[in-house]
Coordinates of C-alpha atoms in Angstrom, one line a residue:
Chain V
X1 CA 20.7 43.4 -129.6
X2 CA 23.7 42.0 -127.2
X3 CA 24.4 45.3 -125.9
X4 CA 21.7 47.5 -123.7
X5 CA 22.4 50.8 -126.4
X6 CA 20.9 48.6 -128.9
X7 CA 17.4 48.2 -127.0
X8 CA 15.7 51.7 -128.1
X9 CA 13.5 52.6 -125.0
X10 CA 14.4 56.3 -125.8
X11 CA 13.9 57.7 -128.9
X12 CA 16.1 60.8 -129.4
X13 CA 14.2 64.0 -129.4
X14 CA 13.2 66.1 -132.5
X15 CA 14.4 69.4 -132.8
X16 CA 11.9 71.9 -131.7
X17 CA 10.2 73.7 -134.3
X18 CA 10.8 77.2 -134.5
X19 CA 8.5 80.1 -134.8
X20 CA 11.0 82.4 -136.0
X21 CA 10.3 85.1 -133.7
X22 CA 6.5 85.8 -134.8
X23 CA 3.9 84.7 -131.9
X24 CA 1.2 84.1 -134.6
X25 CA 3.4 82.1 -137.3
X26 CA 2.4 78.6 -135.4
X27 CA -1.1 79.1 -134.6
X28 CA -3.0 76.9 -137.2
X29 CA -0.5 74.3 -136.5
X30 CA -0.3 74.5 -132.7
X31 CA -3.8 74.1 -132.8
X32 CA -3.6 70.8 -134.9
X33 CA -1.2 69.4 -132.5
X34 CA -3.6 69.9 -130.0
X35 CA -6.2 68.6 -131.0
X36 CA -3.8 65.9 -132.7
X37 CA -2.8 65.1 -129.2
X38 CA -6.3 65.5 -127.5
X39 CA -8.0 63.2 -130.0
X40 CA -6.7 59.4 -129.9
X41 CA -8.6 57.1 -131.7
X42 CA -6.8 53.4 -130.7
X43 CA -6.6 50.3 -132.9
X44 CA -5.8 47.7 -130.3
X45 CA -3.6 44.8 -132.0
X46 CA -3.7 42.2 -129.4
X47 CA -1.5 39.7 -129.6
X48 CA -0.2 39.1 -126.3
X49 CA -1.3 39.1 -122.6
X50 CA -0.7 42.9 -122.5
X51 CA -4.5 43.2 -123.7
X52 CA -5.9 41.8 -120.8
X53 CA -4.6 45.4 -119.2
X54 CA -6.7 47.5 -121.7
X55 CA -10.1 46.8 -120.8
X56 CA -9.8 48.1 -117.2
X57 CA -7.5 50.8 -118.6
X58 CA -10.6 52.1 -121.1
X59 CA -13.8 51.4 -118.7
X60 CA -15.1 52.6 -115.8
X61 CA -11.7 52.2 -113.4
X62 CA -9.7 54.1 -115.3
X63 CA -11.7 55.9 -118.5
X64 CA -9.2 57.1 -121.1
X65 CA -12.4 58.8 -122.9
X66 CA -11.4 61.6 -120.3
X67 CA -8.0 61.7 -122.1
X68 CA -9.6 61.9 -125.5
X69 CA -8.6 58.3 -126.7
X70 CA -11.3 55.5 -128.0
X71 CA -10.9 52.5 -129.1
X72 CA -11.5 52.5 -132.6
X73 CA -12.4 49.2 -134.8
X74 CA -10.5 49.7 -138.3
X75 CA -7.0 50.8 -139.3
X76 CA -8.8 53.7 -141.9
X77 CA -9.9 55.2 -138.5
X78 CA -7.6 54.8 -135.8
X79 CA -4.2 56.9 -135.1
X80 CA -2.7 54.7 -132.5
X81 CA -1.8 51.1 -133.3
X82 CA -1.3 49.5 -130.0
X83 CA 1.0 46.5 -129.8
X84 CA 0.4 44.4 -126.6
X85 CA 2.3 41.9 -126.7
X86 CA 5.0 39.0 -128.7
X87 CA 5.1 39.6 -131.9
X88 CA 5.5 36.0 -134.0
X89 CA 6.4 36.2 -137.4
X90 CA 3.4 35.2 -138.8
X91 CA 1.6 38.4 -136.8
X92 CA 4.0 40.8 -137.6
X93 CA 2.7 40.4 -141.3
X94 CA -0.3 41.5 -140.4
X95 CA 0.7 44.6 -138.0
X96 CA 2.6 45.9 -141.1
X97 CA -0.7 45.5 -143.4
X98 CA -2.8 47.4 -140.5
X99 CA 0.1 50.1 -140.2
X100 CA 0.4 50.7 -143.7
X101 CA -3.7 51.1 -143.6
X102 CA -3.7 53.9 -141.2
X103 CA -3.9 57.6 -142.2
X104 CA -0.8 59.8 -141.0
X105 CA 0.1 61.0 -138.8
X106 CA 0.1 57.7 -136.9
X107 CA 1.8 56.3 -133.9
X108 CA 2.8 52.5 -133.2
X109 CA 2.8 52.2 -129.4
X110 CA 4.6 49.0 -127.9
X111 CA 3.2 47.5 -124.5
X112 CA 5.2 44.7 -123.0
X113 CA 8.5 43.7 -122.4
X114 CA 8.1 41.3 -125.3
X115 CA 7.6 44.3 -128.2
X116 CA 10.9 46.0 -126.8
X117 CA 13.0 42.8 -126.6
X118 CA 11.4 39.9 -127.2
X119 CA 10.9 39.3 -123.8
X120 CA 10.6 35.8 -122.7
X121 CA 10.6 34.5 -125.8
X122 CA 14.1 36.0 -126.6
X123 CA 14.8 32.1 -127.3
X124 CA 12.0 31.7 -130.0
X125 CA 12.9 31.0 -133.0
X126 CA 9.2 32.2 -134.8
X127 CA 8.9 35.9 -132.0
X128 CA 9.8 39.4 -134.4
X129 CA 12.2 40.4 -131.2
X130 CA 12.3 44.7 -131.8
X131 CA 9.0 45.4 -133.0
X132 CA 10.8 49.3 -134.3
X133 CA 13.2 47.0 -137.0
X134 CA 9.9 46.7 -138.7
X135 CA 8.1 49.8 -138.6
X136 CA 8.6 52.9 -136.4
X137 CA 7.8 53.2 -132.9
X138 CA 6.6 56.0 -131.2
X139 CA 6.6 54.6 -127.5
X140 CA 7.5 52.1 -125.8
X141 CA 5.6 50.7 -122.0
X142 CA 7.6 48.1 -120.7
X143 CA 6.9 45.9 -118.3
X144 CA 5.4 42.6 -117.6
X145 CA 2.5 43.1 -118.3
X146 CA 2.6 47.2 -117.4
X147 CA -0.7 48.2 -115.0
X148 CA -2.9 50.7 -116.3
X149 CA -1.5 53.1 -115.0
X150 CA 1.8 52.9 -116.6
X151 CA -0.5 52.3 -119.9
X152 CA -2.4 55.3 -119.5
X153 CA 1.0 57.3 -118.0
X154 CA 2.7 56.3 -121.5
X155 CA -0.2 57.6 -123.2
X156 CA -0.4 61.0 -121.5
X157 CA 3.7 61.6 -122.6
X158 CA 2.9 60.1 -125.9
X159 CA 0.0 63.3 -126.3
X160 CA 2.6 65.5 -124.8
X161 CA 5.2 64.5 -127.6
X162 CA 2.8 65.3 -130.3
X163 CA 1.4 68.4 -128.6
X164 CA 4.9 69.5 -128.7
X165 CA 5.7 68.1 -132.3
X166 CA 7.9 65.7 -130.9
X167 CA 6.1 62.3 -132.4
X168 CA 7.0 62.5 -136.1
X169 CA 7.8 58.8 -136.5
X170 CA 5.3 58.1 -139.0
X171 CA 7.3 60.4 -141.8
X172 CA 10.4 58.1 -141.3
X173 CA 8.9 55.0 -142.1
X174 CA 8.7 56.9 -145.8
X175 CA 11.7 58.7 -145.5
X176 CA 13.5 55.4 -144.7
X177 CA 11.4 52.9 -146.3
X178 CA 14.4 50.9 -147.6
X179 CA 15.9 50.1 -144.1
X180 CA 12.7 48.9 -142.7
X181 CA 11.8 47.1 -145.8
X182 CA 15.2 45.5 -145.6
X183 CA 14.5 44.0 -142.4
X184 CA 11.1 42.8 -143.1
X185 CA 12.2 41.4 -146.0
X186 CA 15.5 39.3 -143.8
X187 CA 12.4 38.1 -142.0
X188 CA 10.0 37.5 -144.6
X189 CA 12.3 36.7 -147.7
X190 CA 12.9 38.2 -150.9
X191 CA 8.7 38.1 -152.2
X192 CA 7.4 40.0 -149.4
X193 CA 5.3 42.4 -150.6
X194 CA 1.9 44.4 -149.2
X195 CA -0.9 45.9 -151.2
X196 CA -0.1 49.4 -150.2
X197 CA 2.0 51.1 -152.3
X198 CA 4.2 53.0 -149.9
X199 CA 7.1 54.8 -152.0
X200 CA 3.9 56.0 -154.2
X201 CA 2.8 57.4 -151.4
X202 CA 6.0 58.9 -150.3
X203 CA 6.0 60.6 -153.5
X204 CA 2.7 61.8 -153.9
X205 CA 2.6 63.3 -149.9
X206 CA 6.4 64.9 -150.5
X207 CA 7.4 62.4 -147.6
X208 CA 10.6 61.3 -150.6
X209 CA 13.7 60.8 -148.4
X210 CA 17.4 59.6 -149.6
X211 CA 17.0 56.2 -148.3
X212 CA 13.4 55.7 -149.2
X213 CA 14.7 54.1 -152.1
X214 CA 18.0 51.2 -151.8
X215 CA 19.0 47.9 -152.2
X216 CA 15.7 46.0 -151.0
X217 CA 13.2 48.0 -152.6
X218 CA 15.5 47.4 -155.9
X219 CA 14.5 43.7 -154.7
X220 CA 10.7 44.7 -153.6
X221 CA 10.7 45.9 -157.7
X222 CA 11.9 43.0 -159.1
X223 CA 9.5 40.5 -157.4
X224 CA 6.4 42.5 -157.3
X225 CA 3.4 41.4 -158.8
X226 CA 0.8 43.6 -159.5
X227 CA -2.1 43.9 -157.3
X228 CA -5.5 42.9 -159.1
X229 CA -8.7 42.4 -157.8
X230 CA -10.3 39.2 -156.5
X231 CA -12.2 37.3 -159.9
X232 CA -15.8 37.3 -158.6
X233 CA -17.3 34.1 -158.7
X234 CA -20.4 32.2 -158.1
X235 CA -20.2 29.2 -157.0
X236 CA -17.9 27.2 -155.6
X237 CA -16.2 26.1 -159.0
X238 CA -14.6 23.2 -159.5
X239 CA -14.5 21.4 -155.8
X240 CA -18.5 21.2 -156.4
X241 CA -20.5 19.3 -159.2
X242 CA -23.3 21.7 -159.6
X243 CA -21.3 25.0 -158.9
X244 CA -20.7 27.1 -162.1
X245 CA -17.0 28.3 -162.4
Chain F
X1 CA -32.1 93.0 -149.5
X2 CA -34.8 89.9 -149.0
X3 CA -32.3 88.0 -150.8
X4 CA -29.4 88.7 -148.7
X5 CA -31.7 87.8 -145.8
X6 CA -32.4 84.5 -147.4
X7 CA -29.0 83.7 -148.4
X8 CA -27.6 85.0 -144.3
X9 CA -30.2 82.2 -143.3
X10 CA -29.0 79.6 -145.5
X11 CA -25.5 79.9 -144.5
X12 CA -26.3 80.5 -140.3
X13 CA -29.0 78.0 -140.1
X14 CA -26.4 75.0 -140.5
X15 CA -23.8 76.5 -138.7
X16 CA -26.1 76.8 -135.7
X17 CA -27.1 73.4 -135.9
X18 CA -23.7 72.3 -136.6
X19 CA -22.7 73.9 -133.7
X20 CA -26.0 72.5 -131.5
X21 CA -25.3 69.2 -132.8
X22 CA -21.5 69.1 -132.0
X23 CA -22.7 69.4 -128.0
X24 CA -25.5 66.5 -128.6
X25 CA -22.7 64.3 -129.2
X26 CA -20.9 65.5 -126.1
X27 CA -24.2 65.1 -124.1
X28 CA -25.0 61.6 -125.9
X29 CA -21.1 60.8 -125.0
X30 CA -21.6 62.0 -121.3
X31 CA -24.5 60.2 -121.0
X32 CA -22.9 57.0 -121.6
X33 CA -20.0 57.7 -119.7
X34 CA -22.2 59.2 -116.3
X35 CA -24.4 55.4 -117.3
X36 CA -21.0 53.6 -117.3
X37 CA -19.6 55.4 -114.1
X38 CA -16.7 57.3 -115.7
X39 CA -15.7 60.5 -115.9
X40 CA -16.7 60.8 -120.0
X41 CA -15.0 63.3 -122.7
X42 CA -14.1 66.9 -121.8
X43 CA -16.7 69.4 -123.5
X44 CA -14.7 70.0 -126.5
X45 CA -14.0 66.5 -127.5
X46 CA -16.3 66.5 -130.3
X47 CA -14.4 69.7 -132.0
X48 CA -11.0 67.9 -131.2
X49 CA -12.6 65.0 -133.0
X50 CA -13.4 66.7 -136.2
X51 CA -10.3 69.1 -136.4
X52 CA -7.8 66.3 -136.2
X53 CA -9.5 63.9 -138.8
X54 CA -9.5 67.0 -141.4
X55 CA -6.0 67.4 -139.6
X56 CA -5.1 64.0 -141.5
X57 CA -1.7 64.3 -144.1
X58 CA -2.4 61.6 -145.9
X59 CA -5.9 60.4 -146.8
X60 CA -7.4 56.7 -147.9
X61 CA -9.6 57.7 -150.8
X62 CA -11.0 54.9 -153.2
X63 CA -12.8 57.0 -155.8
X64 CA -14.7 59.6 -156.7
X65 CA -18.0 58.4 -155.3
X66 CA -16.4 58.1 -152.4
X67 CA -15.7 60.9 -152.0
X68 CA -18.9 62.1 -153.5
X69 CA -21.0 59.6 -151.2
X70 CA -19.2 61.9 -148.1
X71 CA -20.5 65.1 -149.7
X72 CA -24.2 63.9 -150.5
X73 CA -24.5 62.3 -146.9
X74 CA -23.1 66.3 -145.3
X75 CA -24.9 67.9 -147.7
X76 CA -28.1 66.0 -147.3
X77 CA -28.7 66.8 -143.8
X78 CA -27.0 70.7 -144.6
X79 CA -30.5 71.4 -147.1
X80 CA -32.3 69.3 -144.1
X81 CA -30.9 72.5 -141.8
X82 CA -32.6 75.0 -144.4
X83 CA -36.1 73.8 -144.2
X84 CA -36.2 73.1 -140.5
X85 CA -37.2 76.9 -138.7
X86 CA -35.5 78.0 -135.5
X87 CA -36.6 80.7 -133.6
X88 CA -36.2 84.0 -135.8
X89 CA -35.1 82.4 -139.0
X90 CA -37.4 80.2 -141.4
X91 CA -35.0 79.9 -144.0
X92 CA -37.2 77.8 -147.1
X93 CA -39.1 76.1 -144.4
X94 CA -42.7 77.7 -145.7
X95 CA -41.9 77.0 -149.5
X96 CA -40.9 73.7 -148.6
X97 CA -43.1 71.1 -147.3
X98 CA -43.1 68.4 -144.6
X99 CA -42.9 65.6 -147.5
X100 CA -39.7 67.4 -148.9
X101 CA -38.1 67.4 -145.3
X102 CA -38.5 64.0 -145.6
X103 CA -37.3 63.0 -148.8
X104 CA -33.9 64.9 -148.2
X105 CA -33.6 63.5 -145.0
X106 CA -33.0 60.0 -146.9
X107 CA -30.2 61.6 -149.3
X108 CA -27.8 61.0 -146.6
X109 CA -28.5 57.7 -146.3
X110 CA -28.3 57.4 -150.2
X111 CA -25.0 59.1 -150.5
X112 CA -23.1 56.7 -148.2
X113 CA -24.4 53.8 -149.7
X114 CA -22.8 55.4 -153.1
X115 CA -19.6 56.0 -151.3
X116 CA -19.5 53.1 -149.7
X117 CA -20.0 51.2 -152.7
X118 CA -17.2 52.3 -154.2
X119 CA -15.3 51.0 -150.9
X120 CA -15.9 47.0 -152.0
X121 CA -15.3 46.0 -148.0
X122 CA -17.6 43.4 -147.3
X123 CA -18.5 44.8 -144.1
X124 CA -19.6 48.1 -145.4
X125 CA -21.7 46.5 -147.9
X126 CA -23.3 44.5 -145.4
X127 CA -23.3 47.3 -143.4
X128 CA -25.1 49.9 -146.0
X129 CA -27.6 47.4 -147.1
X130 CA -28.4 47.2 -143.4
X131 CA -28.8 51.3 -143.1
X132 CA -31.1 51.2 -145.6
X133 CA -33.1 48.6 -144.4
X134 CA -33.4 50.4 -141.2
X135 CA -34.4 53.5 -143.3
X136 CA -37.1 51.5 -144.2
X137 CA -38.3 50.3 -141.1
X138 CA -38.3 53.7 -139.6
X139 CA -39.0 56.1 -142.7
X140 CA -42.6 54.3 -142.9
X141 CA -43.8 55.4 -139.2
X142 CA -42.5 58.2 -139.5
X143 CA -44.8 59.6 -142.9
X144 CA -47.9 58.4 -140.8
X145 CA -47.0 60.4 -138.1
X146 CA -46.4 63.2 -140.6
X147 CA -49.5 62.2 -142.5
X148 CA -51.7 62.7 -138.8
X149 CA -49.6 66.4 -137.7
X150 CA -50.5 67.7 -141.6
X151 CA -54.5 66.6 -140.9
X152 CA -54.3 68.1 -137.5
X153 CA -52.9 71.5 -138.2
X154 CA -54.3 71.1 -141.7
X155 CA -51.2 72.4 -143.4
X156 CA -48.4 70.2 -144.7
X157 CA -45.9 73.2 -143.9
X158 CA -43.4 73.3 -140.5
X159 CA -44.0 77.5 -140.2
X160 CA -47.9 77.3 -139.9
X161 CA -48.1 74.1 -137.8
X162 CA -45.1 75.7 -135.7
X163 CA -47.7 78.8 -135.4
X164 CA -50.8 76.8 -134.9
X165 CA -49.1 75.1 -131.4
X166 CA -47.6 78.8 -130.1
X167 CA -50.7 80.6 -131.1
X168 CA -52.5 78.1 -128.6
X169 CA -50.1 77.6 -125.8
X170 CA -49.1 74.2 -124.5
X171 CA -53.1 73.0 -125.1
X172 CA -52.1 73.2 -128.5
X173 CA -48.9 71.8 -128.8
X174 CA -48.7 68.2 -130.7
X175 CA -47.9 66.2 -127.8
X176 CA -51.0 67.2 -126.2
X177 CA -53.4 67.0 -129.0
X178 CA -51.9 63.6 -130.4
X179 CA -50.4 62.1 -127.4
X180 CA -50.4 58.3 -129.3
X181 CA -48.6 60.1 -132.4
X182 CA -46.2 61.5 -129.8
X183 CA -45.2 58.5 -128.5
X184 CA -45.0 57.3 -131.8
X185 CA -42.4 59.7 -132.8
X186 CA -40.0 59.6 -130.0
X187 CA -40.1 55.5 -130.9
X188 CA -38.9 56.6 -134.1
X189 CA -36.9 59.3 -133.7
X190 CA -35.6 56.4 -131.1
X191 CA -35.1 54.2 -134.8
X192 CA -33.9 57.1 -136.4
X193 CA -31.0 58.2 -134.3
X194 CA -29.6 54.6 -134.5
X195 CA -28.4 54.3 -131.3
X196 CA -28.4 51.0 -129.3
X197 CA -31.2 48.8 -129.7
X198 CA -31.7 50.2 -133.4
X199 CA -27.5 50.3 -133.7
X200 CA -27.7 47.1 -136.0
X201 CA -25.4 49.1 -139.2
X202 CA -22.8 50.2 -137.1
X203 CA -22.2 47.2 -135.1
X204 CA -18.7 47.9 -134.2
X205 CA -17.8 44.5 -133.0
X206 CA -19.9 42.4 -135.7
X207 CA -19.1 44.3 -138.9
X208 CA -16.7 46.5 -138.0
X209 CA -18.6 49.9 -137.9
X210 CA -20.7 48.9 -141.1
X211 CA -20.3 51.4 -143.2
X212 CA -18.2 53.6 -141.7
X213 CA -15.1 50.4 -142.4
X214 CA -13.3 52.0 -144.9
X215 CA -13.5 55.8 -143.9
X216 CA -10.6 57.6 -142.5
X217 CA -9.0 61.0 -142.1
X218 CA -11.5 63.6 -143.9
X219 CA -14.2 60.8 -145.1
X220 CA -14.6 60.0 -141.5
X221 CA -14.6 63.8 -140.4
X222 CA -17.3 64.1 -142.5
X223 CA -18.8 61.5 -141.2
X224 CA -18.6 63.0 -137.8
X225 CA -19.9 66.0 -139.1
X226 CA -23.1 64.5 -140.5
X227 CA -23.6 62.7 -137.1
X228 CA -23.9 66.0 -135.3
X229 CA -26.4 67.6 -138.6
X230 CA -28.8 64.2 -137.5
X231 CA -29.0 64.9 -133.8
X232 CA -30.0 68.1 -134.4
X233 CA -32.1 67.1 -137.6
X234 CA -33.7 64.6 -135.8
X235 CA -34.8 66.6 -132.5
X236 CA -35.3 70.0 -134.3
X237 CA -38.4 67.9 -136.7
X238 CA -39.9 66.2 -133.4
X239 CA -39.9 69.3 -131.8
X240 CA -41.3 71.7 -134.3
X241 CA -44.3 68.7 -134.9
X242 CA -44.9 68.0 -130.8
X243 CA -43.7 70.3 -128.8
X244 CA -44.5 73.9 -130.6
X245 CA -41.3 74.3 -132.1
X246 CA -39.2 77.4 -130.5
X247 CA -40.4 80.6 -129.0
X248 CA -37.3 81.4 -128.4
X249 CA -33.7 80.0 -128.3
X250 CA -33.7 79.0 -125.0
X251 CA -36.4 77.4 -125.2
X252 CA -35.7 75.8 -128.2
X253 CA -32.6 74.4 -127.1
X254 CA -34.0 73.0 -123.9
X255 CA -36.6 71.1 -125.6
X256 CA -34.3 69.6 -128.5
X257 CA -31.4 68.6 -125.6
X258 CA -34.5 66.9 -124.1
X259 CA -36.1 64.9 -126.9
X260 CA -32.3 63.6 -127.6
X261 CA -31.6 63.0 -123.9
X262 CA -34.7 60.6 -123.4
X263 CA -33.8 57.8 -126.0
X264 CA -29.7 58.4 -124.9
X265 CA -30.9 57.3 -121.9
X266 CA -32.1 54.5 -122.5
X267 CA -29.9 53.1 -125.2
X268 CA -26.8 52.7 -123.9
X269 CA -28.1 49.9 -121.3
X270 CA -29.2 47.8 -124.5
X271 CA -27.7 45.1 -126.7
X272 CA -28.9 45.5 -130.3
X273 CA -31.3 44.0 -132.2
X274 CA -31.0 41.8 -135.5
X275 CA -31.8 43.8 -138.7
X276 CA -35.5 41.7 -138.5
X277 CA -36.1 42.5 -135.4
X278 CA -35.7 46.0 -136.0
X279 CA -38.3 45.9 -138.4
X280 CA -40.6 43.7 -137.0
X281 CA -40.4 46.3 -133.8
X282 CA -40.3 49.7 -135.5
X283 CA -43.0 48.5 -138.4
X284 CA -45.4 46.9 -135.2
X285 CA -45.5 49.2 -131.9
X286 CA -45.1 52.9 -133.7
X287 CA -46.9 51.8 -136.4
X288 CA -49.7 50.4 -134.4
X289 CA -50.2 53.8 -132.3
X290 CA -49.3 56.1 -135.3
X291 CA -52.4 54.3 -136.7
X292 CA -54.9 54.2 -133.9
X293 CA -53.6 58.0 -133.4
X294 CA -53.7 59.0 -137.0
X295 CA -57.4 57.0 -136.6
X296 CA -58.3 59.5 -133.7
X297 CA -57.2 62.8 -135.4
X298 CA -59.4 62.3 -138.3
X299 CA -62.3 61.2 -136.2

């Protein structure tokens, strides 16, 4: 973090994927990144002053329905999770529970100075300072707070990266589950755990990579308790007289 | 060879009102953007839609009546599509009656409270029991405006009341023999589409989208899917009751673009209603004229 290389406000491109000489051999999947890329239902997470940039940046001023992207009200439906803002610990908790919700492919976009560095609240103790330690990012908009337009001009490369093929990020969160894991876990200590079963998943959708397994998800094993349902009561048990437990 | 024609009919009579019903979300979607002042989606937005949510790599399935609720709410409205006649094709439409047109018109509505059953989020319960209630509020208007078309036309089939209006011209047509039952119906179709006033199970900032909460990837193309089946299910039954069904395509198209147009309009300027409301509106002011105009058919 003390040096600038540190501070990832480029991610390094993908290799481009090749056709192998036959015009036709990309055409279904060309045509998914398309309308991949043309389609951008947005999960705003607002934790910050960044949001107060969205709502000009999605009515009437600037319309990003023209773009293809709506805001969207549930993780199960969205494809952009949209940071705005400091991330304290307590939030970042939930980010990761609404990021491991959301269907792939999915993109984490960081707005604000505070997402890419902590911002001013470098010198908080309870501020997650690099929100991609934690889960992968596909884009970062810096700034303080960035203007529509560098929201929406952040947005439009972020549709040309997946156009292009360019925004896989969402496959490394699997393929290096153990690394982010590890530093949720520094955060969170040794019992953090969420209800989605991510290395299951990893298996099941061929997403396995060497380091999806490692040291902290050895750790993640050994402390995991097994997700049951809520008991359904009626009632309200013991605190009340008359409720049956 | 009558049974190929009947089976070419089943399988092109959704797909062309898949296809209608994918630019009645752009028009609805225009609508509230030209109402909003913006610029709105570009004209294939709704395809982009669909594609990438089937697009999805991984998918958040929480059963198999989920999954089955998704194919009972598409499929639903898909044997709607048969027994609704476009120009040129009838499909079932004369073995199958008004009443029947209206019962599988509710499957849908069935089916997703199935699959979102299965879901256990709170808000799509809420949201479901909701859906149906708002089934309710419009399904009952809408038989007695079905009940007053039958006694007009004296035939409980689309085909022959379609031909009774084009045999007579526009003097014939529904909306000008049973102007009160017309009004009626676009006040229900108006329930029906559940848009803004009538919007109270999707309620995307009070329960989350109802019972759409837990749908993603291919659960919520489908979803999108049906949405497109219901504009045109929706428009395609007032039409063929009011406004002489289709002589032709053009025509056809013109006059279902229209009867979704009119309530668009107006809905996107309204905040929504609370689920009583909605039936205390739906079951008084359509009811009321469905009545008195159900009252002045038969007299």
């Amino acid at each position: 973090m003390s040096t600038l290389q540190s501070i990832p406000v480029v991610a390094p491109p993908a290799e481009e994927p090749s056709g192998g000489g036959n015009l036709l051999a990309n055409v279904f999947d060309e045509l998914l990144a398309f309308c991949r890329s043309r389609s951008l239902f947005m999960l705003h997470y607002c934790t910050g002053c960044g949001a107060i940039e969205l709502p000009p940046a999605m009515t009437s001023r600037f319309d990003m329905e023209r773009l293809g992207i709506q805001p969207m009200v549930t993780p199960r439906q969205a494809d952009i999770l949209l940071v705005t803002g400091y991330v304290s610990t307590k939030t970042l908790k939930r980010i990761i529970l609404t990021y491991e919700q959301m269907n792939s492919p999915k993109y984490v976009i960081g707005i604000c100075s505070c997402t890419v560095n902590g911002g001013m609240y470098w010198q908080s103790y309870a501020t997650a300072k690099k929100l991609s330690d934690y889960m992968p990012v596909d884009m970062y908009i810096a700034g303080c707070m960035p203007r529509p337009e560098a929201v929406i001009s952040g947005l439009r490369e972020l549709m040309e990266n997946i156009r292009a093929g360019r925004s896989d990020n969402w496959r490394d969160y699997y393929q290096r589950y153990d690394h982010y894991l590890g530093n949720q876990q520094r955060l969170f200590g040794e019992h953090w755990q969420t209800p989605t079963d991510v290395i299951g998943e990893a298996r099941h959708y061929g997403q396995f990579g060497p380091e999806t397994l490692g040291e902290h998800t050895a750790l993640l094993e050994r402390h995991q308790t097994p997700l049951l349902p809520f008991e359904m009561r009626l009632g309200l048990g013991d605190v009340s007289k008359g409720g049956k437990s | 060879m009558k049974m190929m024609e009947l089976l070419l009919e089943l399988t092109v009579m959704p797909l062309l009102a898949f296809t209608v019903g994918l630019f009645m979300v752009l028009m609805m979607r225009k609508i509230a953007a030209k109402i909003q002042r913006r610029v709105g989606p570009p004209l294939l937005q709704p395809l982009y839609d669909i594609v990438k949510l089937y697009a999805k790599e991984t998918q958040s399935s929480h059963g198999l009546l989920h999954d089955i609720g998704i194919v009972m709410a598409v499929g639903g409205y898909i044997a709607a599509e048969t027994m609704l006649p476009v120009p040129g094709m009838n499909g079932i439409a004369d073995k199958a009656g008004m009443l029947t047109l209206a019962y599988v018109t509710m499957i849908p509505s069935l089916g997703l409270a199935l699959g979102v059953g299965q879901c256990a989020n709170p808000n799509g319960s809420i949201g479901i029991a909701r859906a149906l209630t708002a089934m309710l509020a419009y399904d009952v208007p809408f038989v007695v405006i079905i009940f007053g078309a039958s006694w007009l036309y004296g035939s409980n089939n689309l085909v022959e009341v379609i031909a009774a209006q084009q045999a007579g011209g526009i003097a014939s047509w529904g909306v000008t023999q049973m102007p009160l039952l017309a009004i009626a119906g676009l006040f229900t179709l108006y329930a029906m589409l559940g848009k803004q006033p009538f919007e109270i199970y999707v309620a995307p900032a009070e329960i989350a989208t109802g019972p759409m909460v837990e749908m993603g990837g291919k659960h919520l193309g489908g979803l999108f899917v049906m949405q497109c089946f219901q504009l045109f299910t929706a428009s395609a039954i007032y039409v063929s009751l009011f406004l002489g069904g289709g002589e032709n395509w053009l025509f056809f198209i013109a006059k279902l673009f229209a009867v979704v147009a009119i309530p668009m309009s107006m809905a996107f300027v309204f905040p929504r209603y609370r689920t009583e409301d909605v039936l205390a509106v739906v079951w008084r002011w359509p009811m009321l004229l469905g009545l008195i105009g159900v009252w002045l058919v038969m007299r």
